[in-house]
Amino acid sequence: MAKTFKNIYGQIYDFANLYAAYLRARRGKRYRHEVLRFSRDLEPNLIQIQNELVWKTYHTGRYREFFVYEPKRRPVAALPFRDRVVQHAIVSVIEPIWENRFVYDSYACRPTRGTHAGADRAQAFLRKVKRRHGKVYVLKADISKYFASIDHGVLKRLLRKRIACGDTLSLLDGIIVSTPGPTGIPIGNLTSQLFANIYLHELDEYVKYDLREHFYVRYMDDFVIIHHDKQHLQRLRVAIESFLWDRLRLRTNAKTQVFPVGLVRGRALDFLGYRIWPTHRKLRKGSIKRMRHRLRRLQALYAAGRIGFAQIGPRIVSWFGHAKHADSYNLRSKVLGDAVFRRDNQKKGAAPLL
């Protein structure tokens, strides 16, 4: 019987926890208007949140909906800043309950994990299978419309497997049903990231402990299983798709497939922003295209005097940090070497270079 946690609600509304949640919520956003307004009366605002939680009158605020377009068009729903403080306070208390239970090879939204670690792990598995068997196949799967497909009833049941504190569960239920309908959680919520990992932790355990597959890596709703036998992976696909629907009401999308990985009779594993072979790794072509487009936009904004190098540098450093985890030295030199930033009123020969 798994251990359940009781009497944790008080930890959420503890003032020190709320203040720490405020500091995390404002990180990188402290000069935005709503954050400045909240910070101006910080103590009264935190006390107001605390009172609402103590007296159980807190309700999730209204979402602001918009779209993001990289790497693809996706709807995002964002809460007011005070609600984001509450979400940080919640996650700081309940995330450790699951963190020690999550399998090692789940890499999304976890401390010491991330895309680079996940790509490293997948490539290590490719190398190991190739070295042992001389050939390697991959089952690569994506969940179809994952966040929109998460079933509220199933999610509530999974939360109750580990939490037995009624007040905490009531607070979490309120966040879940703030999305209308029986399915779906907002991509923009901090709690959604944790809920999404809890939801697919059921799949992790099924693959690792029931199917006993060692070479498995998951990053949110994308996962791969690596093996030397193509038919074995085809059988796994049938079993996994049946499990996902029967237990979690999820389906894989049309991109899910089994294929060989190799330079001659195969292709790359396209995973976590990289094209991965056992021997080397390259950036995805889409990543390169988006960076070139972003650089052209930054050049235009700089030329018009709308931004300075303080705004340009972090964006380039971020992409550079991603690119250096691939075999991309010549590519980085080419892309960044072409990035010439010049004000409209500068002489052509006096252009500053990055």
Coordinates of C-alpha atoms in Angstrom, one line a residue:
M1 CA 0.0 0.0 0.0
A2 CA 1.5 3.3 -1.1
K3 CA 2.0 5.9 1.6
T4 CA -0.5 8.7 1.7
F5 CA 0.0 12.2 3.0
K6 CA -2.4 13.9 5.5
N7 CA -2.6 17.3 7.1
I8 CA -0.5 19.1 4.6
Y9 CA -2.9 21.9 3.8
G10 CA -1.4 24.2 6.5
Q11 CA 2.0 23.9 4.8
I12 CA 0.5 25.5 1.7
Y13 CA -0.9 28.6 3.4
D14 CA 2.1 29.0 5.7
F15 CA 3.1 32.7 5.3
A16 CA 6.8 31.8 4.7
N17 CA 5.7 29.3 2.0
L18 CA 3.5 32.0 0.3
Y19 CA 6.4 34.5 0.4
A20 CA 8.8 32.0 -1.2
A21 CA 6.1 31.2 -3.8
Y22 CA 5.8 34.9 -4.6
L23 CA 9.6 35.1 -5.2
R24 CA 9.5 32.2 -7.5
A25 CA 6.4 33.5 -9.4
R26 CA 7.9 36.9 -10.1
R27 CA 11.2 35.4 -11.3
G28 CA 12.0 37.0 -14.7
K29 CA 8.8 39.0 -14.6
R30 CA 9.3 41.4 -11.7
Y31 CA 8.8 44.6 -13.8
R32 CA 5.6 43.6 -15.4
H33 CA 2.6 45.8 -14.5
E34 CA 0.6 43.2 -12.6
V35 CA 3.7 42.0 -10.7
L36 CA 4.6 45.6 -9.7
R37 CA 1.0 46.2 -8.6
F38 CA 1.0 43.1 -6.4
S39 CA 4.5 43.8 -5.0
R40 CA 3.5 47.4 -4.1
D41 CA 1.2 46.0 -1.3
L42 CA 3.0 42.7 -0.9
E43 CA 2.2 41.9 2.7
P44 CA -1.5 42.7 2.5
N45 CA -1.8 40.7 -0.7
L46 CA -0.1 37.7 0.8
I47 CA -2.2 37.9 3.9
Q48 CA -5.4 38.1 1.8
I49 CA -4.4 35.0 -0.1
Q50 CA -3.6 33.3 3.2
N51 CA -7.0 34.2 4.7
E52 CA -8.8 32.9 1.6
L53 CA -7.0 29.6 1.9
V54 CA -7.5 29.4 5.7
W55 CA -11.2 30.1 5.4
K56 CA -11.5 28.1 2.1
T57 CA -12.9 31.0 0.1
Y58 CA -10.2 30.9 -2.5
H59 CA -11.3 30.4 -6.1
T60 CA -9.1 30.2 -9.2
G61 CA -9.1 33.4 -11.1
R62 CA -10.1 34.1 -14.7
Y63 CA -7.8 32.8 -17.4
R64 CA -6.3 35.0 -20.1
E65 CA -6.1 33.0 -23.3
F66 CA -3.6 33.4 -26.1
F67 CA -1.6 31.4 -28.6
V68 CA 2.1 30.7 -28.8
Y69 CA 3.7 29.8 -32.2
E70 CA 7.0 28.1 -31.4
P71 CA 7.7 25.4 -32.0
K72 CA 4.0 25.1 -33.2
R73 CA 0.8 26.9 -32.7
R74 CA -0.7 26.1 -29.2
P75 CA -3.4 27.6 -27.0
V76 CA -2.1 28.8 -23.6
A77 CA -4.2 30.0 -20.7
A78 CA -2.5 32.2 -18.1
L79 CA -3.8 33.1 -14.6
P80 CA -3.5 36.4 -12.8
F81 CA -0.3 36.8 -10.8
R82 CA -1.9 36.2 -7.4
D83 CA -3.2 32.8 -8.6
R84 CA 0.3 32.0 -9.9
V85 CA 1.6 32.6 -6.4
V86 CA -0.9 30.1 -5.0
Q87 CA 0.1 27.6 -7.6
H88 CA 3.8 27.9 -6.6
A89 CA 2.8 27.5 -3.0
I90 CA 0.8 24.3 -3.8
V91 CA 3.5 22.7 -6.0
S92 CA 6.3 23.4 -3.4
V93 CA 4.3 21.2 -1.0
I94 CA 2.9 18.4 -3.1
E95 CA 5.7 18.0 -5.8
P96 CA 8.1 16.2 -3.3
I97 CA 5.4 13.7 -2.6
W98 CA 5.7 12.4 -6.2
E99 CA 9.3 13.4 -7.1
N100 CA 10.7 10.5 -5.1
R101 CA 8.3 8.1 -6.9
F102 CA 8.8 9.2 -10.5
V103 CA 10.9 6.9 -12.6
Y104 CA 14.5 8.0 -13.4
D105 CA 13.8 8.3 -17.1
S106 CA 11.0 10.9 -16.9
Y107 CA 12.7 14.2 -17.9
A108 CA 10.1 17.0 -18.2
C109 CA 9.7 19.7 -15.5
R110 CA 11.9 18.0 -12.9
P111 CA 15.0 19.1 -11.0
T112 CA 18.3 18.0 -12.6
R113 CA 16.4 16.8 -15.7
G114 CA 15.4 18.5 -19.0
T115 CA 15.8 18.2 -22.7
H116 CA 19.6 17.9 -22.8
A117 CA 19.7 15.2 -20.2
G118 CA 16.8 13.3 -21.9
A119 CA 18.6 13.5 -25.3
D120 CA 21.8 12.3 -23.7
R121 CA 20.0 9.3 -22.2
A122 CA 18.2 8.4 -25.4
Q123 CA 21.5 8.5 -27.3
A124 CA 23.2 6.4 -24.7
F125 CA 20.5 3.8 -25.1
L126 CA 20.8 3.8 -28.9
R127 CA 24.6 3.2 -28.5
K128 CA 24.1 0.4 -26.1
V129 CA 21.6 -1.5 -28.2
K130 CA 23.6 -0.9 -31.4
R131 CA 26.8 -2.2 -29.7
R132 CA 25.1 -5.3 -28.3
H133 CA 23.0 -6.3 -31.3
G134 CA 24.4 -4.4 -34.4
K135 CA 21.0 -2.9 -35.2
V136 CA 18.6 -0.6 -33.4
Y137 CA 14.9 0.2 -33.7
V138 CA 12.8 2.8 -32.0
L139 CA 9.1 3.1 -31.0
K140 CA 8.5 6.8 -30.9
A141 CA 5.1 7.9 -29.7
D142 CA 3.3 11.2 -29.0
I143 CA 0.0 11.5 -27.1
S144 CA -2.7 13.1 -29.2
K145 CA -3.7 16.5 -27.8
Y146 CA -2.4 15.5 -24.4
F147 CA -3.2 18.5 -22.1
A148 CA -6.7 18.8 -23.7
S149 CA -7.3 15.1 -23.2
I150 CA -6.5 14.7 -19.5
D151 CA -9.6 13.3 -17.9
H152 CA -10.6 15.2 -14.7
G153 CA -12.0 12.1 -13.0
V154 CA -8.9 10.0 -13.7
L155 CA -6.6 12.8 -12.5
K156 CA -8.6 13.3 -9.3
R157 CA -8.3 9.5 -8.7
L158 CA -4.6 9.6 -9.2
L159 CA -4.1 12.5 -6.8
R160 CA -6.0 10.5 -4.2
K161 CA -3.6 7.6 -4.4
R162 CA -1.0 9.7 -2.6
I163 CA -2.9 12.6 -0.9
A164 CA -5.4 11.9 1.9
C165 CA -5.8 15.5 3.1
G166 CA -9.3 16.6 2.3
D167 CA -8.7 20.4 2.3
T168 CA -5.7 20.0 -0.1
L169 CA -7.7 17.7 -2.4
S170 CA -10.6 20.2 -2.4
L171 CA -8.1 23.0 -3.4
L172 CA -6.7 20.8 -6.2
D173 CA -10.1 19.8 -7.4
G174 CA -11.0 23.5 -7.7
I175 CA -8.0 24.1 -10.0
I176 CA -8.9 21.1 -12.1
V177 CA -12.5 22.0 -12.7
S178 CA -11.6 25.6 -13.4
T179 CA -11.2 24.3 -17.0
P180 CA -14.8 23.7 -18.2
G181 CA -15.9 20.2 -19.3
P182 CA -14.8 16.7 -18.2
T183 CA -11.4 16.9 -19.8
G184 CA -8.4 19.2 -20.3
I185 CA -6.0 21.3 -18.1
P186 CA -4.4 24.6 -19.1
I187 CA -0.9 24.4 -20.6
G188 CA 0.1 27.6 -18.8
N189 CA -0.6 26.5 -15.2
L190 CA 2.4 25.5 -13.0
T191 CA 0.1 22.8 -11.5
S192 CA -0.6 21.5 -15.0
Q193 CA 3.0 20.5 -15.5
L194 CA 3.0 18.5 -12.3
F195 CA -0.5 17.0 -13.0
A196 CA 0.7 16.0 -16.5
N197 CA 3.7 14.1 -15.0
I198 CA 1.5 12.4 -12.3
Y199 CA -0.9 11.4 -15.1
L200 CA 1.7 9.7 -17.3
H201 CA 3.6 8.3 -14.3
E202 CA 1.1 5.5 -14.7
L203 CA 2.5 4.8 -18.1
D204 CA 6.0 5.0 -16.8
E205 CA 5.4 2.3 -14.2
Y206 CA 3.6 0.1 -16.7
V207 CA 6.4 0.2 -19.2
K208 CA 9.2 -0.1 -16.7
Y209 CA 7.8 -2.6 -14.2
D210 CA 5.1 -4.5 -16.1
L211 CA 6.5 -4.6 -19.6
R212 CA 10.1 -4.5 -18.1
E213 CA 11.5 -2.3 -20.8
H214 CA 14.8 -0.8 -19.8
F215 CA 15.5 1.5 -22.7
Y216 CA 12.6 3.9 -22.2
V217 CA 12.7 7.8 -22.1
R218 CA 9.7 10.1 -21.7
Y219 CA 9.6 13.9 -21.9
M220 CA 6.0 15.0 -21.0
D221 CA 3.8 13.5 -23.7
D222 CA 6.6 12.3 -26.0
F223 CA 8.3 8.9 -25.3
V224 CA 10.6 6.5 -27.0
I225 CA 11.4 2.8 -26.4
I226 CA 14.6 1.4 -28.0
H227 CA 15.1 -2.2 -28.9
H228 CA 16.9 -4.4 -31.5
D229 CA 13.7 -6.3 -32.5
K230 CA 11.2 -4.5 -34.7
Q231 CA 8.4 -7.0 -34.1
H232 CA 8.9 -6.7 -30.3
L233 CA 8.3 -3.0 -30.5
Q234 CA 5.2 -3.4 -32.7
R235 CA 3.8 -5.7 -30.0
L236 CA 4.7 -3.1 -27.3
R237 CA 2.9 -0.4 -29.3
V238 CA -0.4 -2.4 -29.3
A239 CA -0.1 -3.1 -25.6
I240 CA 0.8 0.5 -24.7
E241 CA -2.0 2.0 -26.8
S242 CA -4.5 -0.4 -25.1
F243 CA -3.2 0.6 -21.7
L244 CA -3.4 4.3 -22.5
W245 CA -7.0 4.2 -23.5
D246 CA -8.2 1.7 -20.9
R247 CA -6.5 3.4 -17.9
L248 CA -6.0 7.0 -18.9
R249 CA -8.4 7.7 -21.8
L250 CA -5.6 8.8 -24.0
R251 CA -4.6 8.0 -27.6
T252 CA -1.4 8.2 -29.5
N253 CA -1.3 10.4 -32.6
A254 CA -0.6 9.6 -36.2
K255 CA 3.1 10.3 -35.9
T256 CA 3.6 7.3 -33.6
Q257 CA 5.6 4.6 -35.4
V258 CA 8.4 2.0 -35.2
F259 CA 11.5 2.6 -37.4
P260 CA 15.2 1.7 -37.7
V261 CA 17.9 4.2 -36.6
G262 CA 21.0 4.3 -38.7
L263 CA 23.1 6.2 -41.3
V264 CA 22.6 3.6 -44.0
R265 CA 19.5 1.6 -43.5
G266 CA 17.5 3.9 -41.2
R267 CA 17.2 7.5 -40.1
A268 CA 17.7 9.7 -37.1
L269 CA 15.6 9.7 -33.9
D270 CA 13.9 13.1 -33.9
F271 CA 13.6 13.8 -30.2
L272 CA 13.8 16.7 -27.8
G273 CA 15.0 19.2 -30.5
Y274 CA 17.7 17.0 -32.0
R275 CA 18.2 14.4 -34.7
I276 CA 20.0 11.6 -32.8
W277 CA 22.1 8.7 -34.1
P278 CA 24.2 6.4 -32.0
T279 CA 27.3 8.1 -33.3
H280 CA 26.4 11.8 -33.3
R281 CA 23.6 14.4 -32.9
K282 CA 22.4 17.3 -35.1
L283 CA 20.0 20.1 -34.5
R284 CA 16.5 19.8 -36.0
K285 CA 16.2 21.7 -39.2
G286 CA 13.2 23.5 -37.7
S287 CA 15.3 24.8 -34.9
I288 CA 17.8 26.3 -37.3
K289 CA 15.1 27.9 -39.4
R290 CA 13.4 29.4 -36.4
M291 CA 16.7 30.8 -35.1
R292 CA 17.5 32.4 -38.5
H293 CA 14.1 34.0 -38.6
R294 CA 14.5 35.2 -35.0
L295 CA 17.9 36.8 -35.8
R296 CA 16.4 38.6 -38.8
R297 CA 13.6 40.0 -36.5
L298 CA 16.1 41.0 -33.9
Q299 CA 18.3 42.7 -36.5
A300 CA 15.2 44.7 -37.7
L301 CA 14.3 45.7 -34.2
Y302 CA 17.9 46.7 -33.4
A303 CA 18.1 48.7 -36.7
A304 CA 15.0 50.6 -35.7
G305 CA 16.4 51.4 -32.3
R306 CA 13.6 49.5 -30.5
I307 CA 16.0 47.1 -28.6
G308 CA 19.6 47.0 -27.6
F309 CA 22.2 44.4 -27.0
A310 CA 20.9 43.8 -23.5
Q311 CA 17.7 42.3 -25.1
I312 CA 19.5 40.5 -27.9
G313 CA 22.3 38.7 -26.0
P314 CA 20.1 36.4 -23.7
R315 CA 18.1 35.2 -26.7
I316 CA 21.2 34.2 -28.7
V317 CA 22.9 32.7 -25.6
S318 CA 19.8 30.5 -25.0
W319 CA 19.9 29.1 -28.5
F320 CA 23.7 28.7 -28.4
G321 CA 23.3 26.7 -25.2
H322 CA 20.9 24.4 -26.9
A323 CA 22.9 24.1 -30.1
K324 CA 26.2 23.2 -28.4
H325 CA 24.7 19.9 -27.2
A326 CA 24.8 18.8 -30.9
D327 CA 27.5 18.5 -33.4
S328 CA 27.1 22.0 -34.6
Y329 CA 30.3 24.0 -34.3
N330 CA 30.4 25.0 -38.0
L331 CA 26.7 25.7 -38.0
R332 CA 26.9 27.9 -34.9
S333 CA 29.8 29.8 -36.5
K334 CA 27.9 30.3 -39.7
V335 CA 24.5 31.3 -38.1
L336 CA 26.1 33.7 -35.5
G337 CA 28.7 35.0 -37.9
D338 CA 25.9 36.1 -40.3
A339 CA 24.2 38.0 -37.4
V340 CA 25.3 41.6 -38.2
F341 CA 23.5 44.3 -36.0
R342 CA 23.5 47.8 -37.4
R343 CA 21.5 50.9 -36.6
D344 CA 19.8 52.5 -39.6
N345 CA 21.9 55.6 -39.3
Q346 CA 25.3 53.7 -39.0
K347 CA 27.7 53.6 -41.8
K348 CA 27.9 50.3 -43.5
G349 CA 31.5 49.6 -42.6
A350 CA 31.0 50.4 -38.9
A351 CA 28.6 47.5 -38.1
P352 CA 28.9 45.9 -34.6
L353 CA 29.1 42.2 -34.8
L354 CA 28.1 39.6 -32.3

